[in-house]
Short mmCIF file of C-alpha atoms and ligand atoms in Angstrom, two decimals:
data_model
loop_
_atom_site.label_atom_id
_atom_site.label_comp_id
_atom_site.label_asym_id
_atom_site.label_seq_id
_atom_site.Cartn_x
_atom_site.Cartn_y
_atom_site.Cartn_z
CA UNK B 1288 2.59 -4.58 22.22
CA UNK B 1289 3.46 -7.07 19.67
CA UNK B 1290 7.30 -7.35 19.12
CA UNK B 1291 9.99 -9.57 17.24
CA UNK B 1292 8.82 -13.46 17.84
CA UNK B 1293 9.51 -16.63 16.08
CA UNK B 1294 7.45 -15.79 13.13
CA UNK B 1295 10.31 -13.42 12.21
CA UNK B 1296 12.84 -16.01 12.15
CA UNK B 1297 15.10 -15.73 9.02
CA UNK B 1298 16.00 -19.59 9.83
CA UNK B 1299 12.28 -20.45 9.20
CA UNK B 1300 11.37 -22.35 6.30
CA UNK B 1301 8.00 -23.93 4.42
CA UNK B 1302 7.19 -27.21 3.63
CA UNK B 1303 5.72 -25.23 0.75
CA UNK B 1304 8.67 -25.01 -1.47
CA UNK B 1305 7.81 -21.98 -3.50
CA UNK B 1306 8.11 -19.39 -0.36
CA UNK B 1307 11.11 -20.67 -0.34
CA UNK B 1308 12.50 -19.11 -3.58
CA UNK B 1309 15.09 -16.20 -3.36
CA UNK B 1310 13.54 -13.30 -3.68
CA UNK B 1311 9.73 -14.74 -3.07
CA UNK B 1312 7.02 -11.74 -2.10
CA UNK B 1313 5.72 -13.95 -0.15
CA UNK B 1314 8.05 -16.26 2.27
CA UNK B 1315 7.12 -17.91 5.84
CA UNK B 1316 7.90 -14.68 7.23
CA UNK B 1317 5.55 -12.64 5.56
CA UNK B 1318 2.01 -14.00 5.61
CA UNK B 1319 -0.38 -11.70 4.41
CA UNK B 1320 -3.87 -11.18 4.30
CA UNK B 1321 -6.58 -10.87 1.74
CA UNK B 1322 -9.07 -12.02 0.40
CA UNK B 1323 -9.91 -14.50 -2.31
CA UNK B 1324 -12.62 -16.17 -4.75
CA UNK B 1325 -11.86 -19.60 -5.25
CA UNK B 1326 -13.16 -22.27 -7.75
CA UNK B 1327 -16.43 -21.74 -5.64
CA UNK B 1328 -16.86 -18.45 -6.27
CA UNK B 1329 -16.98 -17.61 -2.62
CA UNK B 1330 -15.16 -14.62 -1.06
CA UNK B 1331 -13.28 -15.46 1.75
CA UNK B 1332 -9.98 -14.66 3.93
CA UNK B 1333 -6.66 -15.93 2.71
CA UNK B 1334 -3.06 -15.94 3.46
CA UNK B 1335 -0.27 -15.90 0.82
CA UNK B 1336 2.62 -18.78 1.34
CA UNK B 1337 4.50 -18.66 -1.78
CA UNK B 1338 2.64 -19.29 -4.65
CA UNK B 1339 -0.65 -20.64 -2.45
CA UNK B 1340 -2.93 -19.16 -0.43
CA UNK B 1341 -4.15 -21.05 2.77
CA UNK B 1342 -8.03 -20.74 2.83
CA UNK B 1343 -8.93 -19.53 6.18
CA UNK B 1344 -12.36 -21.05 6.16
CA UNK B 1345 -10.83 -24.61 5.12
CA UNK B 1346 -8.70 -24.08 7.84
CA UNK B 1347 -10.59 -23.54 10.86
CA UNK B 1348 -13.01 -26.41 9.85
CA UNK B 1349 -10.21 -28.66 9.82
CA UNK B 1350 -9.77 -27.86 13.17
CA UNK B 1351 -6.03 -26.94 13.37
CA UNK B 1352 -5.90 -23.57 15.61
CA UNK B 1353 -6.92 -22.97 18.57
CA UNK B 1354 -8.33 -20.03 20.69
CA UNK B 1355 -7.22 -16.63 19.41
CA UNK B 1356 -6.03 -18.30 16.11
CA UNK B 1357 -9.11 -19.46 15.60
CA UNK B 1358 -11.42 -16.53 16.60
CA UNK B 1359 -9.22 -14.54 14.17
CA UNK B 1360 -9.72 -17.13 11.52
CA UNK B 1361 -13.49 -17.43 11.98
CA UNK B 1362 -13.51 -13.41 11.80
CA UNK B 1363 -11.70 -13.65 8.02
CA UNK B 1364 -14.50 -16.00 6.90
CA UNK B 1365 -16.71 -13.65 4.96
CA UNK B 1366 -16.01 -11.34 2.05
CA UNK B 1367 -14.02 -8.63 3.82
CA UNK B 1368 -11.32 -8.73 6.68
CA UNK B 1369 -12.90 -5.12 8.50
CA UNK B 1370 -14.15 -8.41 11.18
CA UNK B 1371 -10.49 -9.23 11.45
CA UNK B 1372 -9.28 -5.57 11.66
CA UNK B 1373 -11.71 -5.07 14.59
CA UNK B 1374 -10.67 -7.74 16.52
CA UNK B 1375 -7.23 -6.14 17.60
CA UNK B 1376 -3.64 -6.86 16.19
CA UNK B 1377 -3.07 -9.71 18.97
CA UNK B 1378 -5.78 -11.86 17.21
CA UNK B 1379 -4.32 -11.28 14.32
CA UNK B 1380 -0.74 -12.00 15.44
CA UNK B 1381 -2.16 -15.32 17.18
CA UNK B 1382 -2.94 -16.76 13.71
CA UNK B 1383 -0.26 -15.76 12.16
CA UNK B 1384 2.20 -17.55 15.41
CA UNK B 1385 -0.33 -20.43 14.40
CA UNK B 1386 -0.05 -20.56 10.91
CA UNK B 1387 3.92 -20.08 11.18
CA UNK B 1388 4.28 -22.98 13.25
CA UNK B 1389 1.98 -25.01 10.94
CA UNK B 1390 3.82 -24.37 7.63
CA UNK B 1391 7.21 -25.16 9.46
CA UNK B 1392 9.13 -27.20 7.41
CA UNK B 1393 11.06 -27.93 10.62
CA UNK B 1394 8.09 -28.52 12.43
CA UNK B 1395 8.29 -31.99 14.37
CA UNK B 1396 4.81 -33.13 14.05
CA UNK B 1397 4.15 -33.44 10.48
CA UNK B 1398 0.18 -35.36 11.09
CA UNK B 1399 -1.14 -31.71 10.09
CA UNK B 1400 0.79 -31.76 6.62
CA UNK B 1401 -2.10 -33.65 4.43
CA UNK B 1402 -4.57 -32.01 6.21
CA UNK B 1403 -3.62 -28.45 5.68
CA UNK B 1404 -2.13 -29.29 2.08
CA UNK B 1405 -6.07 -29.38 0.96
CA UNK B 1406 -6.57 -26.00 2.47
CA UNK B 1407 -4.31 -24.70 0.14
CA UNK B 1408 -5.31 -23.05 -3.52
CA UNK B 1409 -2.61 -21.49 -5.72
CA UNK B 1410 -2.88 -17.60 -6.45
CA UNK B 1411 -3.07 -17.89 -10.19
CA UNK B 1412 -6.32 -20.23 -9.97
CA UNK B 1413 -7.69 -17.56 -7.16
CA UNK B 1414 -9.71 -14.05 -7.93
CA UNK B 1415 -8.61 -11.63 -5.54
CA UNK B 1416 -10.66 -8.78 -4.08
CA UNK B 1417 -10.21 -6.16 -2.36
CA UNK B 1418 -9.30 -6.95 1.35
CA UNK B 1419 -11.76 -4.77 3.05
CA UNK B 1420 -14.85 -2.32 2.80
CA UNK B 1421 -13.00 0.94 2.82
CA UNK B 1422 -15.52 3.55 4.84
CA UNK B 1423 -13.23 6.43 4.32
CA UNK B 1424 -9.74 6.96 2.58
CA UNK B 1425 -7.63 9.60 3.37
CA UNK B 1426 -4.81 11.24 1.15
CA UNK B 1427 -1.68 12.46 2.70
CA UNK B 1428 1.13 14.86 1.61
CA UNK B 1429 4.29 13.19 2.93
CA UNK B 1430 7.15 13.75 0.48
CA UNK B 1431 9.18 17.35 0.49
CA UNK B 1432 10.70 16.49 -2.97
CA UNK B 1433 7.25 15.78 -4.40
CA UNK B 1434 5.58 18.95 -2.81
CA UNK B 1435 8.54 21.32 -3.63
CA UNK B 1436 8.47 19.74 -7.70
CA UNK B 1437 4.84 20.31 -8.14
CA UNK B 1438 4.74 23.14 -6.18
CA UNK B 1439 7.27 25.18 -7.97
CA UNK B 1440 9.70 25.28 -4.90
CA UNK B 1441 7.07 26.19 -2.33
CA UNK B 1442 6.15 24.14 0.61
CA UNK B 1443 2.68 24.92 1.96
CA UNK B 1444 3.04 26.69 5.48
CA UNK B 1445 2.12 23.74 7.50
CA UNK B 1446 3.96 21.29 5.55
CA UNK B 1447 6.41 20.36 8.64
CA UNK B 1448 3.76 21.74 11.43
CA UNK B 1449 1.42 18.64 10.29
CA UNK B 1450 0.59 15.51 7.65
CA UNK B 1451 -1.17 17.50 5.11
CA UNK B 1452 -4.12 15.96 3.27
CA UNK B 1453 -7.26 15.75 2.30
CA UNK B 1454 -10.25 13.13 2.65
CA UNK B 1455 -10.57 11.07 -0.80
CA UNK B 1456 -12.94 8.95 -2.41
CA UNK B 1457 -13.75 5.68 -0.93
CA UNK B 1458 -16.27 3.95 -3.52
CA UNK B 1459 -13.77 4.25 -5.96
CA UNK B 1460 -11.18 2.30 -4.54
CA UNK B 1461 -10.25 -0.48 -6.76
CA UNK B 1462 -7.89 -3.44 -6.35
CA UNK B 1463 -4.77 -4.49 -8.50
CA UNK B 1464 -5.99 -5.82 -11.68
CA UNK B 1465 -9.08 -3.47 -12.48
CA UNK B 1466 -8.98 -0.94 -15.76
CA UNK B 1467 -8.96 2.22 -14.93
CA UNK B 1468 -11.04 4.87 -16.89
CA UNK B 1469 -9.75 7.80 -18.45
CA UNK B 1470 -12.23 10.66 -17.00
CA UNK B 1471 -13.91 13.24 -18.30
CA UNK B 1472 -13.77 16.54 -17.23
CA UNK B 1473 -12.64 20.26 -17.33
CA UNK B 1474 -9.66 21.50 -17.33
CA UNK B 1475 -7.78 24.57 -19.03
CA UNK B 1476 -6.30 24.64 -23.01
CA UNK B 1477 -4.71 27.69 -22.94
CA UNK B 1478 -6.60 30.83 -22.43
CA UNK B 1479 -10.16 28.70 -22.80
CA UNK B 1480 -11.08 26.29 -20.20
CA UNK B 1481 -13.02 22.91 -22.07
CA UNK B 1482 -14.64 19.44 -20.91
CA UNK B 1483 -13.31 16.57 -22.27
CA UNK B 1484 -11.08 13.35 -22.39
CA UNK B 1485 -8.37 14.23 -19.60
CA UNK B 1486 -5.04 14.93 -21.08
CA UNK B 1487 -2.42 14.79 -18.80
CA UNK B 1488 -2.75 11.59 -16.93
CA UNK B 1489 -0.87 10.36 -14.30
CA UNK B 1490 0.19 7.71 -11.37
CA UNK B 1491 1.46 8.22 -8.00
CA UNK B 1492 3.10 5.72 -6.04
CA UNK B 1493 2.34 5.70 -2.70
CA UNK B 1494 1.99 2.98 0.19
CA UNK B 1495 -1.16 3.43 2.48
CA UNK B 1496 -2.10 1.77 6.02
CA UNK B 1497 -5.12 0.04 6.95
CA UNK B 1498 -6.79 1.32 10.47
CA UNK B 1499 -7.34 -2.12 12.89
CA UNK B 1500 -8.64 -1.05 16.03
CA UNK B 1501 -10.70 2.55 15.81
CA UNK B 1502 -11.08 5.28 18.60
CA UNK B 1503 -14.54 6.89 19.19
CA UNK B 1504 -15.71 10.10 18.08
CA UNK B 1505 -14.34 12.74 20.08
CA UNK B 1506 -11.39 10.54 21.26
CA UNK B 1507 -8.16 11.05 20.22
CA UNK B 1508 -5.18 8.61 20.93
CA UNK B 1509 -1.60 9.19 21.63
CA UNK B 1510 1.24 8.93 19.38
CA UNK B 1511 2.37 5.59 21.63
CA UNK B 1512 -1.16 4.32 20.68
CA UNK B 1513 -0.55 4.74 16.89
CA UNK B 1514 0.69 1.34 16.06
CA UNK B 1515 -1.93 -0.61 18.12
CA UNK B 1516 -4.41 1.01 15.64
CA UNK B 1517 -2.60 0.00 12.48
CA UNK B 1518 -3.49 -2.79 11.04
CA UNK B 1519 -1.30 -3.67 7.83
CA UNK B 1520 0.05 -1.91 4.25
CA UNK B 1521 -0.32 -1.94 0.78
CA UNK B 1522 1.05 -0.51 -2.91
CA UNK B 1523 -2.00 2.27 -3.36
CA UNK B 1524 -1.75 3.90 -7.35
CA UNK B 1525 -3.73 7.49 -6.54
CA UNK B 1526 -4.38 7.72 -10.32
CA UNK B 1527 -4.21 11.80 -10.82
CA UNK B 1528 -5.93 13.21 -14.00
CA UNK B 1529 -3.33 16.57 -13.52
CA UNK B 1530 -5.85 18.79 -16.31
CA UNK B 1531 -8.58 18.58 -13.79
CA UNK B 1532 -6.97 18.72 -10.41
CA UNK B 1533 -4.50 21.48 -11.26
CA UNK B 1534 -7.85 23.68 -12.20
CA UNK B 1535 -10.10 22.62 -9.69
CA UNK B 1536 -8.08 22.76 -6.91
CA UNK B 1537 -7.78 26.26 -5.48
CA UNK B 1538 -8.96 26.76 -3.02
CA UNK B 1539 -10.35 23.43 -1.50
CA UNK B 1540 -8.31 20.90 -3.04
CA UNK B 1541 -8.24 17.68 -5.35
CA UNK B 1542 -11.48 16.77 -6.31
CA UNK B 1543 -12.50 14.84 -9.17
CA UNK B 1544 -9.19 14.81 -10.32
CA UNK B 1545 -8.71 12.34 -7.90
CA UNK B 1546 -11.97 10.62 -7.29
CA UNK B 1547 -12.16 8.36 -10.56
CA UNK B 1548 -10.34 5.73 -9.30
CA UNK B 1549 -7.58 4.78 -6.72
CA UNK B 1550 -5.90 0.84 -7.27
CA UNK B 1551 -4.49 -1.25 -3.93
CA UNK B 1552 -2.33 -4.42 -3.96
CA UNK B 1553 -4.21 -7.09 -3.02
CA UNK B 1554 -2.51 -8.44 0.23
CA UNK B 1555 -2.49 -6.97 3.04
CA UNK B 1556 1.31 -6.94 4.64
CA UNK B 1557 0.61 -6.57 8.95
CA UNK B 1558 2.49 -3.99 10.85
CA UNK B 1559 3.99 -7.30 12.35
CA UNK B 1560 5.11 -8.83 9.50
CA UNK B 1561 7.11 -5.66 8.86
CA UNK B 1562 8.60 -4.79 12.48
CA UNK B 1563 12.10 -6.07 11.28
CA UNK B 1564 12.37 -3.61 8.61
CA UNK B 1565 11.18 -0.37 11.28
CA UNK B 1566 13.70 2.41 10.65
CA UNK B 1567 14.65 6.16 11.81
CA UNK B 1568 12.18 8.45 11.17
CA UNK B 1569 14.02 11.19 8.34
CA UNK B 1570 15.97 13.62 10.22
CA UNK B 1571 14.61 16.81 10.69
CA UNK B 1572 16.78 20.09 10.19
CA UNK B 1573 17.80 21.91 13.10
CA UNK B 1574 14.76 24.72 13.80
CA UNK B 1575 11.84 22.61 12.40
CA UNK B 1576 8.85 22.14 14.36
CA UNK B 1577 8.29 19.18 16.50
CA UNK B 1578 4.87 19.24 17.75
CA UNK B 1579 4.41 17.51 21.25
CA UNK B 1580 1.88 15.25 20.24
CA UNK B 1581 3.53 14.17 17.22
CA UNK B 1582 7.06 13.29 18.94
CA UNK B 1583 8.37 10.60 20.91
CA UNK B 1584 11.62 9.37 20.18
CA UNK B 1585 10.27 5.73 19.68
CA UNK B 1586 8.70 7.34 16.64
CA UNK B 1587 12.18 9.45 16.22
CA UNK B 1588 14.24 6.17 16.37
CA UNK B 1589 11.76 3.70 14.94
CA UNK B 1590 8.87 4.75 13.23
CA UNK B 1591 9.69 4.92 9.63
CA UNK B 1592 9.54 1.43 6.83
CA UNK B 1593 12.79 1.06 4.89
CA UNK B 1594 10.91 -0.06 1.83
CA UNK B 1595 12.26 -0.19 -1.59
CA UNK B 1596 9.37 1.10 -4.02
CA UNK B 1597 9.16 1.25 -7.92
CA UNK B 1598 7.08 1.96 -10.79
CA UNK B 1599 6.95 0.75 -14.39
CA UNK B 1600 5.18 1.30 -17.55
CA UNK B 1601 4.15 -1.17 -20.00
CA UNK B 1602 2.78 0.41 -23.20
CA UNK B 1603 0.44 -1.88 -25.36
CA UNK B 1604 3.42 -1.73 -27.77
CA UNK B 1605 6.22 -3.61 -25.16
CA UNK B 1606 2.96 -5.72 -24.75
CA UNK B 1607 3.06 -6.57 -28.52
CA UNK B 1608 6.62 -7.11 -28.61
CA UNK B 1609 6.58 -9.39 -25.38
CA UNK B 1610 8.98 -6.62 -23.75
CA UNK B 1611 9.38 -6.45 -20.10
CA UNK B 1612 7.54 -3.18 -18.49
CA UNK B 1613 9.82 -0.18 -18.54
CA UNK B 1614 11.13 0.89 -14.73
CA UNK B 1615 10.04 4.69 -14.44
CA UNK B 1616 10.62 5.28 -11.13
CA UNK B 1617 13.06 3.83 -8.08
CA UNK B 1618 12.50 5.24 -4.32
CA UNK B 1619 12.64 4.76 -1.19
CA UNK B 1620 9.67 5.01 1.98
CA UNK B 1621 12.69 6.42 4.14
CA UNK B 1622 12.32 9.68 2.61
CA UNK B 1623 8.86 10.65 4.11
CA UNK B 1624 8.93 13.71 6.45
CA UNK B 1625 5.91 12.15 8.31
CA UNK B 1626 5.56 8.51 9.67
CA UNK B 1627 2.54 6.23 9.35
CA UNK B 1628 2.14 6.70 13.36
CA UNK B 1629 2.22 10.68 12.97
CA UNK B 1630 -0.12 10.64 10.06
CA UNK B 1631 -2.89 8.07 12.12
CA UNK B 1632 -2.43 10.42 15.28
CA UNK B 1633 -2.81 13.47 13.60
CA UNK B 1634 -5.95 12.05 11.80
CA UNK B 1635 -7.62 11.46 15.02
CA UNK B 1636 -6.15 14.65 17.08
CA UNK B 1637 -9.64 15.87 16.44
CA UNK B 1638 -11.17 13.80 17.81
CA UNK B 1639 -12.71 12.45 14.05
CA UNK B 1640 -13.10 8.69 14.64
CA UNK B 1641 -11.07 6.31 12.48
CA UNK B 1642 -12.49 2.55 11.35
CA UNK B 1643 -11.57 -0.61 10.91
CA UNK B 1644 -10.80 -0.96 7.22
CA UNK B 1645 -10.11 2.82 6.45
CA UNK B 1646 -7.30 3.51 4.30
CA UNK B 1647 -4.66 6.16 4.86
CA UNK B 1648 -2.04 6.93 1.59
CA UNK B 1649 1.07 8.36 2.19
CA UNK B 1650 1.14 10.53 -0.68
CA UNK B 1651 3.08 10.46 -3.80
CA UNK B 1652 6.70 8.86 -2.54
CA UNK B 1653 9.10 10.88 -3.88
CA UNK B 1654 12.88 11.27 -3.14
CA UNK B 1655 15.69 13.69 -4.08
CA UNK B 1656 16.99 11.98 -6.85
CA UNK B 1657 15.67 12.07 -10.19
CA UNK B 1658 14.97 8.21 -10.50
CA UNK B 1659 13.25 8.48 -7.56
CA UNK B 1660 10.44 10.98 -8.59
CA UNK B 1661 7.14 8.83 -8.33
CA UNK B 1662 4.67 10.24 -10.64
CA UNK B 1663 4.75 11.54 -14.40
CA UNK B 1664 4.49 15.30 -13.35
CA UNK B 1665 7.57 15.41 -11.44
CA UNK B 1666 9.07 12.71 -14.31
CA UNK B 1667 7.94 15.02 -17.02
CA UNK B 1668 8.38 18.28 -15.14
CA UNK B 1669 4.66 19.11 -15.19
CA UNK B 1670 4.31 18.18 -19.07
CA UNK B 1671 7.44 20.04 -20.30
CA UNK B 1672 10.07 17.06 -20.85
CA UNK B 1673 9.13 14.11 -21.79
CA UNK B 1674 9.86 10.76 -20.52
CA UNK B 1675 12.12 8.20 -22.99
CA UNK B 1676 11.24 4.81 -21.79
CA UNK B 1677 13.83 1.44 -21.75
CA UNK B 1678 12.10 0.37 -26.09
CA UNK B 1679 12.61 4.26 -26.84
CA UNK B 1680 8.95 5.07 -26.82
CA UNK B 1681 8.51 8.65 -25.20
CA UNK B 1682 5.49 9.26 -22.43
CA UNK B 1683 4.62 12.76 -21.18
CA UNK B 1684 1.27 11.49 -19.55
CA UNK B 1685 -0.23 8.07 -19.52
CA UNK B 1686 -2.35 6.95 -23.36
CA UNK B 1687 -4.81 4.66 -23.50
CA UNK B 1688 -3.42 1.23 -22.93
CA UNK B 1689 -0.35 1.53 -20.76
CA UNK B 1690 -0.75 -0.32 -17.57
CA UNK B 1691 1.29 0.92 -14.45
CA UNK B 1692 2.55 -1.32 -12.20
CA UNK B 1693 3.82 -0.90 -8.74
CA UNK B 1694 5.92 -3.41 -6.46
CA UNK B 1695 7.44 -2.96 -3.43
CA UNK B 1696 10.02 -4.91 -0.72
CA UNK B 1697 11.55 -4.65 2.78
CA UNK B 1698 15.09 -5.84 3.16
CA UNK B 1699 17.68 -6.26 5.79
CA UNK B 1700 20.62 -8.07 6.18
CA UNK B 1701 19.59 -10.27 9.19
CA UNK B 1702 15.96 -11.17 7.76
CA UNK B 1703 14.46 -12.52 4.62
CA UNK B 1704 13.41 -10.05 2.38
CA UNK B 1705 9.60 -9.85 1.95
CA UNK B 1706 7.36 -8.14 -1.06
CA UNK B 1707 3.42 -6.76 -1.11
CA UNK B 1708 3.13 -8.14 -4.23
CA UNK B 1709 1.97 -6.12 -7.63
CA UNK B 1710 -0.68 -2.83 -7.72
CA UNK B 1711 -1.60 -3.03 -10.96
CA UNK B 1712 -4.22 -0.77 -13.49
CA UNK B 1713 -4.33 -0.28 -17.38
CA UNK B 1714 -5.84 3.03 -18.81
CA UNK B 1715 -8.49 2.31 -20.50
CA UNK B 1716 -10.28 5.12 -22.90
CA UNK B 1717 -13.06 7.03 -21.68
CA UNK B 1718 -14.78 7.78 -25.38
CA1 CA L 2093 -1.77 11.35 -3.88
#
């Protein structure tokens, strides 16, 4: 069980200056993984430090970790990180103790300083990819105040029994930075139902999990297990094209409405690297269900992320004009019913066997308030109102040429703050 350690020291500083900047996503106590082209044109593991990311595959040739460090390091070497994922969380946590102490500004033994220093290649020069080969990714239903808004007021009967969702479409996973294509397809225009550029398109904001560690088929694993199988989390946009998936959906749910295209952050932010912002779970009301295997009061007491989400909107116009994107949405990941740990268990309760590299989404991460709504349906109330953005421009649905862009951070008084980054996606047309 990986706990609080060193790494999470809010004293900690970098002899690379720029992760030491107020409000960096990316400070000594964040480290996250991804992976990177460089000038090469290889793809290979990385870890963010400020503005740089420290080449893993520089870095083990140099010869600066040792045993689990470097086992971990030699499994990020290729084009994905599912090697890394396998490997177990303590492999993981081993380089990252490692790679702490080496970026230490404090560190006493500064021979490694030159050495590492060529290891290092700033994010703007770098082409990032997406972290892993995503086998399956799953699409969960987490927020009341989204369900109940699109929903009409209604929660589905086993909203609070279970994590409601539905499996998605893997191949179409894309990371931050990729145009996303309006789609094509059917949907109803008043009495007649047509095929055709999607109308009403939309983003969700959501935050998903990587699996580490899987279970077999036809072996389940405990709620206590949960976190030993979760790997890390990133910003997921489940791009929604509302025409189609409103139609289509009764009665077996979102289907190509979905499947077009989902975007991820880039970096990969581990389970560890968040432990100091763990939270209550929300509070339940008195009478709802609390299914045995989906309770434990370390999950009651600790198994929700305080994260601070948002959403904005830049329109090709604000581009133009050199505006800043317009903020559509503020929320926060404390006001999902389920946890990450309920939604993993739940997942494998079947006994369906998860992978290394599969991605769970938390659904659409909606709050009570009306700045925290997280997509354009709820924004808009399902088309009827729409949105006035911060240059007076008015969205209903997403036109050709907006980009969305997601960011979120984890504070807390005793820690640094740390950020995932940006999940980023411009519509592009279909015609
Ligand atoms: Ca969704």
């Amino acid at each position: 069980m990986i706990g609080l350690n060193r790494t999470h020291d809010p004293q900690r500083r970098s002899w690379v200056e720029s992760a030491n900047v107020a409000g960096a996503d990316f400070p000594m106590q964040n480290l996250p993984f991804g992976i990177f082209r460089g000038a090469d044109g290889v793809a290979r593991g990385g870890v963010a430090i400020g503005d740089q990311i420290v080449d893993l595959v520089r870095l083990r040739a140099a010869g600066l970790l040792k045993g689990k460090a470097a086992e971990a390091a030699r499994a990020a070497a290729g084009p994905v990180l599912n090697p890394l994922l396998q490997l177990g969380n303590a492999h993981a946590s081993s380089l990252r103790a490692a790679l702490s102490d080496l970026l230490d500004a404090a560190h006493e033994d500064r021979s490694h300083r030159a050495e590492l220093g060529t290891c290092l290649v700033p994010i703007r020069l770098a082409t990032l990819q997406l972290p892993v080969h995503i086998g399956a990714f799953t699409d969960f239903l987490c927020s009341i105040d989204h369900t109940l808004r699109l929903r009409r007021g209604v929660l589905p009967p086993a909203f609070k029994h279970l994590p409601i969702a539905y499996n998605g479409r893997a191949t179409s996973v894309v990371v931050s930075g990729t145009a996303v294509t309006r789609p094509q397809g059917q949907f109803r225009q008043g009495e007649a139902v047509t095929f055709g550029a999607e109308p009403s398109l939309d983003f969700e904001l959501e935050v998903g999990a990587f699996v580490g560690t899987g279970n077999e088929l036809g072996r389940p694993f405990t709620l206590a297990d949960a976190d030993g199988h979760t790997f890390g989390h990133c910003l997921v946009n489940d791009w929604s094209a509302r025409g189609i998936q409103f139609f289509e959906s009764e009665p077996l749910g979102p289907f190509l409405g979905k499947s077009f295209a989902t975007s991820i952050s880039p970096w990969i932010v581990t389970a560890e690297a968040l432990l100091p912002f763990r939270v209550a779970a929300l509070v339940r009301d008195v009478g709802d269900p609390q299914p045995a295997h989906l309770t434990s009061e370390v999950n009651s007491e600790l198994g929700a992320l305080d994260l601070a989400l948002e959403a904005f909107v830049l329109t090709p116009r604000m581009r133009a004009s050199g505006l800043e994107p317009a903020p559509v949405t503020q929320t926060s990941f404390r006001s999902m019913y389920w946890t990450f740990a309920q939604m993993l268990t739940h997942h494998a309760s079947n006994g369906c066997n998860l992978q290394p590299g599969d991605l769970l989404a938390s659904g659409t991460t909606s709050g009570a308030s009306a700045a925290s709504r997280a997509c354009l349906a709820e924004l808009s109330q399902l088309g009827t109102l729409p949105l006035e953005l911060t240059n007076g421009e008015m969205r209903t649905w997403l036109e050709d040429g907006d980009e969305v862009i997601l960011r979120a951070h984890a504070e807390h008084p005793d820690y640094v703050p740390i950020g995932f980054g940006e999940c980023r996606g411009v519509v592009r047309s279909g015609a």
